[in-house]
Coordinates of C-alpha atoms and ligand atoms in Angstrom, one line a residue:
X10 CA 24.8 9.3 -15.6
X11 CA 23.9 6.1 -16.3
X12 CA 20.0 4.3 -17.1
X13 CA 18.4 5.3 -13.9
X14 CA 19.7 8.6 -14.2
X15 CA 22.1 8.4 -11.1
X16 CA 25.4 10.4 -10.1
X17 CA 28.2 8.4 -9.7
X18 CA 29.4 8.8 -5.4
X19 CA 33.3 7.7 -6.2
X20 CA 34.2 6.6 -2.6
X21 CA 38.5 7.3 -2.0
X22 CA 40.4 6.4 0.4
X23 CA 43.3 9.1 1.3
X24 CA 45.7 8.9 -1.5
X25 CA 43.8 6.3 -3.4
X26 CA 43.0 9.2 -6.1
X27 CA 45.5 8.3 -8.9
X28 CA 44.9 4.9 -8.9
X29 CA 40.8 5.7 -10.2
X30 CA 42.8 7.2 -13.3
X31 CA 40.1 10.1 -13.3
X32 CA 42.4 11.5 -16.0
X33 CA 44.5 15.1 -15.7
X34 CA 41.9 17.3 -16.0
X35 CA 40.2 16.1 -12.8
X36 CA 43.3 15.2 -10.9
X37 CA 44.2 19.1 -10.9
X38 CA 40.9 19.9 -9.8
X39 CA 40.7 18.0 -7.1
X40 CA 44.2 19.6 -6.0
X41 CA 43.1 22.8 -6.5
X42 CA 40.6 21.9 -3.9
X43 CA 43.0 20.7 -1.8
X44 CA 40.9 16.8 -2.2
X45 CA 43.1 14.1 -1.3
X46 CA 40.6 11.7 0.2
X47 CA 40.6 12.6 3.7
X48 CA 38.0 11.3 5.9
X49 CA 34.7 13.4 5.2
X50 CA 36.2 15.3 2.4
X51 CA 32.7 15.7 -0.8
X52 CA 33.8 17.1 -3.9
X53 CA 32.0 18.0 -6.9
X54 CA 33.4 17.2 -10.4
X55 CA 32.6 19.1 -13.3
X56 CA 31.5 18.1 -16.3
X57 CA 33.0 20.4 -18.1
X58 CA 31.2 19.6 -21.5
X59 CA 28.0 19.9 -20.4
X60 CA 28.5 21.9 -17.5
X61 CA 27.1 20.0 -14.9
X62 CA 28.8 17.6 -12.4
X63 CA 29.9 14.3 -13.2
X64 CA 29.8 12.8 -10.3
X65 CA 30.9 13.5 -6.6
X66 CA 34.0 11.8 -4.5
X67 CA 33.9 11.4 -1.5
X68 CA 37.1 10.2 1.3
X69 CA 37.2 7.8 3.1
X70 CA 40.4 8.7 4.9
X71 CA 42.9 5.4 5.7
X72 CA 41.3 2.2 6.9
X73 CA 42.0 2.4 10.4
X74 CA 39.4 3.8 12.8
X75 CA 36.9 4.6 10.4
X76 CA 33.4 5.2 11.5
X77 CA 31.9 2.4 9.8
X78 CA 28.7 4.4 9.0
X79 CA 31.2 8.0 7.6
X80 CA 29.2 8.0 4.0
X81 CA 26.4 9.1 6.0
X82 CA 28.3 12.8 6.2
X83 CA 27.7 12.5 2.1
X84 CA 24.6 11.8 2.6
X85 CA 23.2 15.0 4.8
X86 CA 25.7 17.0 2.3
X87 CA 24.3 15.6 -1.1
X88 CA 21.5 17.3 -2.2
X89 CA 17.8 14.9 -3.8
X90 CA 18.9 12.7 -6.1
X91 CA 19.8 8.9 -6.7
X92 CA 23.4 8.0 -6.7
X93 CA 25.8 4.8 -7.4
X94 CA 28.5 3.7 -5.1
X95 CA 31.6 3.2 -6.4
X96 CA 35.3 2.3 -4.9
X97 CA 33.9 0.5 -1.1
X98 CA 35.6 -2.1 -0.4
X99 CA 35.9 -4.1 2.9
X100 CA 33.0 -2.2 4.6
X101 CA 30.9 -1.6 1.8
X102 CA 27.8 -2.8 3.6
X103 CA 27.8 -0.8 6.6
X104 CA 28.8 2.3 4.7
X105 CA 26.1 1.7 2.2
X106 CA 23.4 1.3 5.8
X107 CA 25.3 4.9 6.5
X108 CA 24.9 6.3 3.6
X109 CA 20.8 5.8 4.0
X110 CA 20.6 6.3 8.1
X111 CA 22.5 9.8 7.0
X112 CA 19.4 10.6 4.8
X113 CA 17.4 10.6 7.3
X114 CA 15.1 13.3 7.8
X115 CA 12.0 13.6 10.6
X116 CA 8.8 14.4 8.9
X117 CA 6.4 15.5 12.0
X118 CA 3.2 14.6 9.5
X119 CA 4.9 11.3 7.8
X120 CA 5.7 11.3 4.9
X121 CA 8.8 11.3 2.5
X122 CA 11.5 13.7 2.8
X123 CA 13.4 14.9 0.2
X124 CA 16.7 13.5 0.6
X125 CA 19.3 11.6 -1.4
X126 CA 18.8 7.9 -2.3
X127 CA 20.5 4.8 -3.8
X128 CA 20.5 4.0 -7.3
X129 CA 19.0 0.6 -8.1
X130 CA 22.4 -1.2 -8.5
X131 CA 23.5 0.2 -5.3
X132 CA 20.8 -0.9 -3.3
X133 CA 22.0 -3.0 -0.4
X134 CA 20.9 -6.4 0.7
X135 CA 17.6 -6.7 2.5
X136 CA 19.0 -7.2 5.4
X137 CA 20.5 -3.8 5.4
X138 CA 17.3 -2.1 4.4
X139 CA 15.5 -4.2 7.4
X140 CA 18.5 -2.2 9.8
X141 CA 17.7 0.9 8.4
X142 CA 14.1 0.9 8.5
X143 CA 14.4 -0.5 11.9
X144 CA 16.5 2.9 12.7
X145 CA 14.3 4.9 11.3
X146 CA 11.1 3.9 13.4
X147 CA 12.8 3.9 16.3
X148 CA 14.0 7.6 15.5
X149 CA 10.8 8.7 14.4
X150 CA 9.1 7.5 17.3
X151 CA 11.6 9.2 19.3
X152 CA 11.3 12.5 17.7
X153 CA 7.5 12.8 17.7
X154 CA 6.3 15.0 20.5
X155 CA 4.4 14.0 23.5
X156 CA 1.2 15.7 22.7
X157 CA 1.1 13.3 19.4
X158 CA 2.5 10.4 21.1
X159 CA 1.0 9.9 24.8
X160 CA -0.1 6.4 25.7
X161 CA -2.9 6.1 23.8
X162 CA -1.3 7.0 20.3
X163 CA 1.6 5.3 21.5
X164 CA -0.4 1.9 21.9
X165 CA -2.1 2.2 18.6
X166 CA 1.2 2.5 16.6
X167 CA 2.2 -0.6 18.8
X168 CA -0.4 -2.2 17.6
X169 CA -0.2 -1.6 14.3
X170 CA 3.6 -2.9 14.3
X171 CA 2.0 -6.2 15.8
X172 CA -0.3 -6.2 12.9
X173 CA 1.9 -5.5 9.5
X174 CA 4.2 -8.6 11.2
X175 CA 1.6 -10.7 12.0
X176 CA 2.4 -10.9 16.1
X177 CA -0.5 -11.9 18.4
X178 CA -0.8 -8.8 20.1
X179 CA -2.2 -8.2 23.8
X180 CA -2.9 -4.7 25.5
X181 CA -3.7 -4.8 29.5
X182 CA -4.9 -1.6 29.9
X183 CA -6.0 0.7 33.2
X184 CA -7.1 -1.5 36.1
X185 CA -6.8 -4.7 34.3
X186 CA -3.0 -3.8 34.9
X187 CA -4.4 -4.2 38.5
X188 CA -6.4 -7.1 38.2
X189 CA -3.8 -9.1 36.0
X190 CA -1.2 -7.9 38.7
X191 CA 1.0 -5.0 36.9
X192 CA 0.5 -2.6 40.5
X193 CA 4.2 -0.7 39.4
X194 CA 2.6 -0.4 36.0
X195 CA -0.7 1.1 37.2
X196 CA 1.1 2.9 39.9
X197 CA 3.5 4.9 37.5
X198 CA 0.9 5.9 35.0
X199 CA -2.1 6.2 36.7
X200 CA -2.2 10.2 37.2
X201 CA -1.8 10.5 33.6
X202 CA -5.5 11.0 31.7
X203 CA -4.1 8.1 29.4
X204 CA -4.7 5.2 30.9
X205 CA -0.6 3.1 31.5
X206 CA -1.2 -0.2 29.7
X207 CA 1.4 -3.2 29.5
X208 CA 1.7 -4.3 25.4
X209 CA 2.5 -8.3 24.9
X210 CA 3.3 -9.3 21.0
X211 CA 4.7 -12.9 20.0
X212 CA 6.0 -14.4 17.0
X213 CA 7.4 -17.2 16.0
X214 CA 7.3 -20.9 16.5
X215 CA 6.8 -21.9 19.4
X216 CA 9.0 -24.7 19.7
X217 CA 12.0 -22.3 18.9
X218 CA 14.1 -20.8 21.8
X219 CA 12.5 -17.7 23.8
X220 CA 13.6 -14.4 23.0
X221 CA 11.9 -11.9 25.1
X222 CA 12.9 -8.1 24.7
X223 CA 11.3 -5.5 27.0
X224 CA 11.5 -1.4 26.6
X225 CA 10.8 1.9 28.4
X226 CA 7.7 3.4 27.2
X227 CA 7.1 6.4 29.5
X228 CA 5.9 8.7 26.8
X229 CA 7.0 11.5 28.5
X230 CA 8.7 12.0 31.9
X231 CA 7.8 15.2 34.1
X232 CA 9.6 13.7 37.2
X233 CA 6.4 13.1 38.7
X234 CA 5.6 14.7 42.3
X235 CA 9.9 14.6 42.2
X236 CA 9.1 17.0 39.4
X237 CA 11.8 17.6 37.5
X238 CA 13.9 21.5 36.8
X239 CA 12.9 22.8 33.2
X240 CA 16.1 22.1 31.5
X241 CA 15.9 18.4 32.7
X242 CA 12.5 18.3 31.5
X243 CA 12.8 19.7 28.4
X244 CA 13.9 16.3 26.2
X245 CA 11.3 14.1 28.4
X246 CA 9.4 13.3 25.3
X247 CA 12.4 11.0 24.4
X248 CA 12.1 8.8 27.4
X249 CA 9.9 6.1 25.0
X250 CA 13.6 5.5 23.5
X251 CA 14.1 2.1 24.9
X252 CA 10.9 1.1 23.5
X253 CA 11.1 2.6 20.4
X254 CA 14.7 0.5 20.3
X255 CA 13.2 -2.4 20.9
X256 CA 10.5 -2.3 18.0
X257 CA 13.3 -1.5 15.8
X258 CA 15.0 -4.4 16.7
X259 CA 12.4 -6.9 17.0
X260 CA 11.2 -5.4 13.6
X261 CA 15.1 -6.5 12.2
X262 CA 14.7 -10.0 13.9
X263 CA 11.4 -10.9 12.2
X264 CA 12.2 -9.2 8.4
X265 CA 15.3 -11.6 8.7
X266 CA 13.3 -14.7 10.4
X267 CA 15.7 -15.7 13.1
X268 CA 14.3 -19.1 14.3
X269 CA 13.1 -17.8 17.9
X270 CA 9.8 -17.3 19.9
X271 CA 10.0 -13.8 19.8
X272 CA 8.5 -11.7 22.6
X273 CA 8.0 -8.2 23.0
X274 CA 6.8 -6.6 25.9
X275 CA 6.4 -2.8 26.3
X276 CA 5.0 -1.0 29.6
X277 CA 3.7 2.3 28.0
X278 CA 2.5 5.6 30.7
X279 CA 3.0 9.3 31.3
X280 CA 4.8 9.9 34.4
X281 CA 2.5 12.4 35.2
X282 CA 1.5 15.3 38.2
X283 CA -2.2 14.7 39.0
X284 CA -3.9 13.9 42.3
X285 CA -3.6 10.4 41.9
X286 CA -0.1 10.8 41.2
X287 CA 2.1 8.0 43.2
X288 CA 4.3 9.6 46.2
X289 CA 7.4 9.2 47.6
X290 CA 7.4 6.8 50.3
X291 CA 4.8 4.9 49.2
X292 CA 5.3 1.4 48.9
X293 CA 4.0 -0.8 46.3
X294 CA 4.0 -4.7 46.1
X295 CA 5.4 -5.6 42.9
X296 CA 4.1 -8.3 40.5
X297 CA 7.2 -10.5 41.4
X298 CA 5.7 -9.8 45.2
X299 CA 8.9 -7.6 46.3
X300 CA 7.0 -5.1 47.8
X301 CA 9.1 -1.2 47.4
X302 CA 9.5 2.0 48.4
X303 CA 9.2 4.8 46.4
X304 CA 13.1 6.9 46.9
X305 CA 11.9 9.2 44.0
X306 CA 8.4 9.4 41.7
X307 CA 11.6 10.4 39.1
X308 CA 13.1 6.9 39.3
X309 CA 10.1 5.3 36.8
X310 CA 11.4 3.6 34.8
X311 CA 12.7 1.3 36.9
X312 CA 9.5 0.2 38.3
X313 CA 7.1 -0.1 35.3
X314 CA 10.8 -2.4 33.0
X315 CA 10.3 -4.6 36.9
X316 CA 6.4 -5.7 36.5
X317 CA 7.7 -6.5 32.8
X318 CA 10.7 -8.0 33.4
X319 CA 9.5 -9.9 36.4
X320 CA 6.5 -11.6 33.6
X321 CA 8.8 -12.1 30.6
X322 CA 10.9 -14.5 33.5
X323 CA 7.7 -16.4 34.2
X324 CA 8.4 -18.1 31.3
X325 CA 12.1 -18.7 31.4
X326 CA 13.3 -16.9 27.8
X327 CA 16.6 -18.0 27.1
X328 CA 17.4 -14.8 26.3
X329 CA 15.9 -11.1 27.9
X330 CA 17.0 -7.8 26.9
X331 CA 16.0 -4.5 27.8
X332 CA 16.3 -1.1 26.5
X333 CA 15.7 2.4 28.7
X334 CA 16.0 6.0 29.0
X335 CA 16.8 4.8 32.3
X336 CA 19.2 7.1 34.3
X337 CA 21.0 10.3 33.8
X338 CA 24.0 9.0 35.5
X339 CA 24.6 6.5 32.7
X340 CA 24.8 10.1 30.4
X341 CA 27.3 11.2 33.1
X342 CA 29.3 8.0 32.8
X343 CA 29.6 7.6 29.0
X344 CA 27.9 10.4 27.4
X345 CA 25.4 10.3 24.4
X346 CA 27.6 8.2 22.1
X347 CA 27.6 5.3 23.7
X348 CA 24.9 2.8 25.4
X349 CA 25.9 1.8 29.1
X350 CA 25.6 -2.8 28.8
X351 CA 25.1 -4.5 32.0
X352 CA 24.9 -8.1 32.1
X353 CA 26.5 -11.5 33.6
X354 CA 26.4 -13.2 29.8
X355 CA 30.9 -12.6 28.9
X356 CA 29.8 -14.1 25.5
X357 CA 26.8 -11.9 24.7
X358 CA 28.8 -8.6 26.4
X359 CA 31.6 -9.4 23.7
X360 CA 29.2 -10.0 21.0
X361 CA 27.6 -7.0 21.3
X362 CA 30.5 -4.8 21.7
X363 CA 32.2 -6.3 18.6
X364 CA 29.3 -6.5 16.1
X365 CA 28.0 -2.4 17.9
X366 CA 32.1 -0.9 16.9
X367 CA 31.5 -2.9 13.3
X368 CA 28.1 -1.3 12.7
X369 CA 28.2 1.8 14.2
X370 CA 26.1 0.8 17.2
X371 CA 28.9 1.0 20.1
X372 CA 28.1 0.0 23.7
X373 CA 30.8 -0.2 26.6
X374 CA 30.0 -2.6 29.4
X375 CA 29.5 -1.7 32.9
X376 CA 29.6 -3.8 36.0
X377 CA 27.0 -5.1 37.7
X378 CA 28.8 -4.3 40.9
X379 CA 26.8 -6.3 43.5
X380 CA 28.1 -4.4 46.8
X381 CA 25.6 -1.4 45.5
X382 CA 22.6 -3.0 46.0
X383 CA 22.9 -2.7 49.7
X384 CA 22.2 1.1 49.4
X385 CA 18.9 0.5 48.6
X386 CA 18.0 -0.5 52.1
X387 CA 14.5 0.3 53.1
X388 CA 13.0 0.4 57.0
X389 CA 9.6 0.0 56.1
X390 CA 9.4 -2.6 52.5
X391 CA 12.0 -5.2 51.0
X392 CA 14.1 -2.5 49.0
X393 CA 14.0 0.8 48.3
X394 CA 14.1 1.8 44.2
X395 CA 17.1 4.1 44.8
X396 CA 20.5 4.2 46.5
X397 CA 20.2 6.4 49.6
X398 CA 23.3 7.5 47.9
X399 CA 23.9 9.5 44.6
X400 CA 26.9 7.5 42.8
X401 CA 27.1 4.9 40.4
X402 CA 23.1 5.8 39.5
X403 CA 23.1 3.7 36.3
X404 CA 24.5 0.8 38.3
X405 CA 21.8 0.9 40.9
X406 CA 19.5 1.0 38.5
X407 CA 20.8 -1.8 36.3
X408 CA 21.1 -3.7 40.3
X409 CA 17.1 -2.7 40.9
X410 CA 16.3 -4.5 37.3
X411 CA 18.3 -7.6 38.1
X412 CA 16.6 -8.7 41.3
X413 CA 13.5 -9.2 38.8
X414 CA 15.2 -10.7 36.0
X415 CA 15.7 -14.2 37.7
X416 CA 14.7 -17.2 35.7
X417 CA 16.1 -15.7 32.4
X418 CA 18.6 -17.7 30.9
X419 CA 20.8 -14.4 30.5
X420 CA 19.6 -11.0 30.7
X421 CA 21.1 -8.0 28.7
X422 CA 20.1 -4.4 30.2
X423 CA 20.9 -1.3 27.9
X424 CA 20.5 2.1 29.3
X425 CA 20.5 4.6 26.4
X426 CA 20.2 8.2 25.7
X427 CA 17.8 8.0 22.6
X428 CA 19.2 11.4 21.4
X429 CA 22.0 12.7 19.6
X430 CA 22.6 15.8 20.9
X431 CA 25.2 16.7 17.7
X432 CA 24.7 15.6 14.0
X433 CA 27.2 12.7 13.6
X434 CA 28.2 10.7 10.3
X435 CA 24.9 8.6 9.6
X436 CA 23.1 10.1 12.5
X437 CA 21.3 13.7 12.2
X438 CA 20.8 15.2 15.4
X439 CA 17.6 14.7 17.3
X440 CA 16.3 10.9 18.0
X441 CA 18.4 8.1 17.3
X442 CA 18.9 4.5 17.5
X443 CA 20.9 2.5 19.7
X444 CA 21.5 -1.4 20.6
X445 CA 19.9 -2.5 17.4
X446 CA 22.5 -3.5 15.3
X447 CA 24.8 -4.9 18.2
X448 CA 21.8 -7.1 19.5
X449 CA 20.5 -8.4 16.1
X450 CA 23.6 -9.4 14.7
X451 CA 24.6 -10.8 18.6
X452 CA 21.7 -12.6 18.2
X453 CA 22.1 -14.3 14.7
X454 CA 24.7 -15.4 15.4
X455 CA 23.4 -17.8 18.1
X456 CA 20.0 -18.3 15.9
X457 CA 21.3 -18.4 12.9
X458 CA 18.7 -18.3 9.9
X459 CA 18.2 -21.4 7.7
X460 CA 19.7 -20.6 4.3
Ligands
LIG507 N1 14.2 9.4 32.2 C1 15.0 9.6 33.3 C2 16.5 9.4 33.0 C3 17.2 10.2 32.0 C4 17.5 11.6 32.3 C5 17.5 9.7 30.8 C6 18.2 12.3 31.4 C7 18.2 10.5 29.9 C8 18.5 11.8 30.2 C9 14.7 8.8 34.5 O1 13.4 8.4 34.6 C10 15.1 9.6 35.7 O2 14.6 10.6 35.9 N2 16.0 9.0 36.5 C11 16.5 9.7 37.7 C12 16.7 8.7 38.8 C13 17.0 9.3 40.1 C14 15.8 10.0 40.6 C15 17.5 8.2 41.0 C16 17.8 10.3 37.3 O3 18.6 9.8 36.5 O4 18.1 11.4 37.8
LIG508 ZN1 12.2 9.9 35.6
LIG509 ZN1 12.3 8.4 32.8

């Protein structure tokens, strides 16, 4: 124990356990419980005086391969408390950010939970505390259910992100969507009794490059007339994810004041079942003046990240993300662990993927396989919204978004799952984070802060 009344968390690496010259007594009892400093291994030590424990080790297993973010399995294992890391080394930063994303814990009503925390010494930069706060609201926005986040709650907590960073915040709401030309916008979330709405935030100086980032807010995803089966329906309150994403890291951008014109634009509606639902076969003119047929009322997202995309490229950002729930087949092709990247930038690609495997944020880029944009052929508008075909869904998808994206100096598209479906180290099962800390630390790297 020390001032602050925090345990000691002695981080080991396997066979590292001598060297800490813990003395005899607690070398044998860390061999009587077969503790060598394996990866994952948590160990009480008693204090035999007093009859309490001294302080907890934890392994870290050998160097190689390690999950960057594995002191988050202490974390969910600890029980309340404040605790001091000792023995990190090369990663001490990103197993530090673990160690608090693997505390987390979803109030539904707010709220603190009661979970381990980091002693006052052991708190990491502000940087770090910027990524896992950034984490935290996008898993918390994730995990709240549809009922208590439809559009209109949705746009309020919008808003009130705008306002505690001091964005200029704009909301186009219902048939303004119409009149300030948003039809796919309108047309998606009209049958919901929350009106669809687009959400427009800036920051920044103006005279600093454009950064625009754009996410999926369909608060919750029946399928629409397409309605989906039960069991693909079930998890639909998630389908805000790429939204909720992009908050988190727009949120990490401006605690850290990279020197960009942020922009942040989120389309937010219910892909409802009402009368005034949209239909397959319809066709709708899009803002960019494309005009498309609906395939499949399922296919949403698509079209509401299009009127977005096609307005954040009417002013030429030198940079355009996006983040979406956006197709099951990108689950298919590389399950819930990893986000599906799509874009023509080699140098952002290999950013992301190297700074996502440092801070447990991996991504694995796909192609942008041009020859499958000529299965959305339509007889009746300029493209239909889906392949007339079922493969390669999450590159069809990622070819739909492109045709809208032109003007952007590059564009980065990130189809995520928003959900881990097991508890991993640093992530507790339910909604989770993803593309964060491989875009921000992409991005500083070609903005970097002023010292
Ligand atoms: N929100 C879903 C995609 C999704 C499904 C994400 C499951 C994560 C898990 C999306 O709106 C959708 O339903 N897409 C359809 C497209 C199809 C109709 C072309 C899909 O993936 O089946
Ligand atoms: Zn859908
Ligand atoms: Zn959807």
């Amino acid at each position: 124990m020390n001032s602050d009344g925090a345990k000691a968390l002695i981080c080991v690496e396997e066979g590292g356990l001598s060297a800490l010259g813990l003395g005899d007594a607690a070398e044998n009892w860390c061999a009587a419980n077969d503790f060598t400093g394996k990866s994952g291994q948590l160990l009480a030590l008693p204090d035999l005086a007093n009859g309490g424990v001294r302080a907890h080790l934890f392994g870290l297993g050998s160097r190689d391969g390690r999950n960057p973010l594995l002191l988050g399995q202490a974390a969910a294992a600890l029980s309340k408390g404040s605790y001091r890391l000792e023995g990190l080394k090369s990663d001490a930063a990103e197993q530090a950010l673990g160690f608090l994303l693997g505390a987390y814990k979803f109030q539904l009503s707010g709220g603190e939970a009661d979970a381990p925390i980091l002693s006052s010494e052991s708190t990491p930069s502000a940087e770090v505390l910027a990524l896992r706060d950034a984490a935290f609201l996008a898993r918390d926005l994730i995990n709240l259910p549809a009922n208590l986040l439809g559009p209109d709650a949705y746009a309020t907590r919008v808003l009130e992100f705008a306002e505690g960073h001091k964005m200029v915040a704009r909301e186009i709401r219902g048939d303004a969507l119409l009149d300030e030309n948003f039809p796919m916008i309108h047309a998606v979330g009209r049958a919901s009794s929350q009106a669809p709405r687009l959400m427009d935030l800036t920051w920044g100086d103006p005279g600093h490059p454009k950064v625009t980032l754009v996410g999926k807010g369909v608060t919750f995803d029946t399928g629409g007339l397409d309605l989906k089966p039960a069991s693909a329906m079930a998890l639909m309150k998630k389908d805000m994810g790429g939204s909720a994403n992009i908050l988190g890291l727009a949120h990490v951008i401006m605690a850290n004041r990279l020197p960009v014109r942020l922009r942040v634009l989120v389309p937010i509606v219910e892909n409802a079942v009402s009368g005034s639902a949209f239909r397959p076969g319809d066709v709708l003119t899009s803002r960019k003046g494309i005009t498309v047929e609906i395939g499949n009322t399922d296919a949403e997202g698509r079209l509401i990240l299009a009127d977005a995309l096609a307005l954040a490229t009417e002013e030429k950002p030198e940079i355009l993300i996006d983040m979406a729930t956006l197709t099951g087949a990108a689950r298919i092709a590389v399950g819930f662990e990893l986000a599906a990247l799509f874009t023509a930038s080699d140098p952002l690609a290999d950013a992301m993927a190297k700074y996502g495997n440092q801070w447990g944020d991996p991504v694995w880029r796909m192609p942008l396989w041009q020859n499958y944009a000529s299965g959305m052929k339509s007889k009746v508008a300029d493209i239909n919204h889906i392949a007339s075909q079922s493969y390669a869904g999450a590159i069809v998808a990622a070819l739909f978004l492109e045709k809208f994206t032109e003007g952007a100096g590059e564009w980065v598209h990130l189809d995520i799952s928003g959900w881990a479906l097991e508890p991993r180290p640093g992530r507790p099962a339910g909604g989770t984070e993803a593309g964060i800390r491989a875009a921000y630390f992409a991005f500083k790297d070609r903005f970097p802060p002023r010292a």
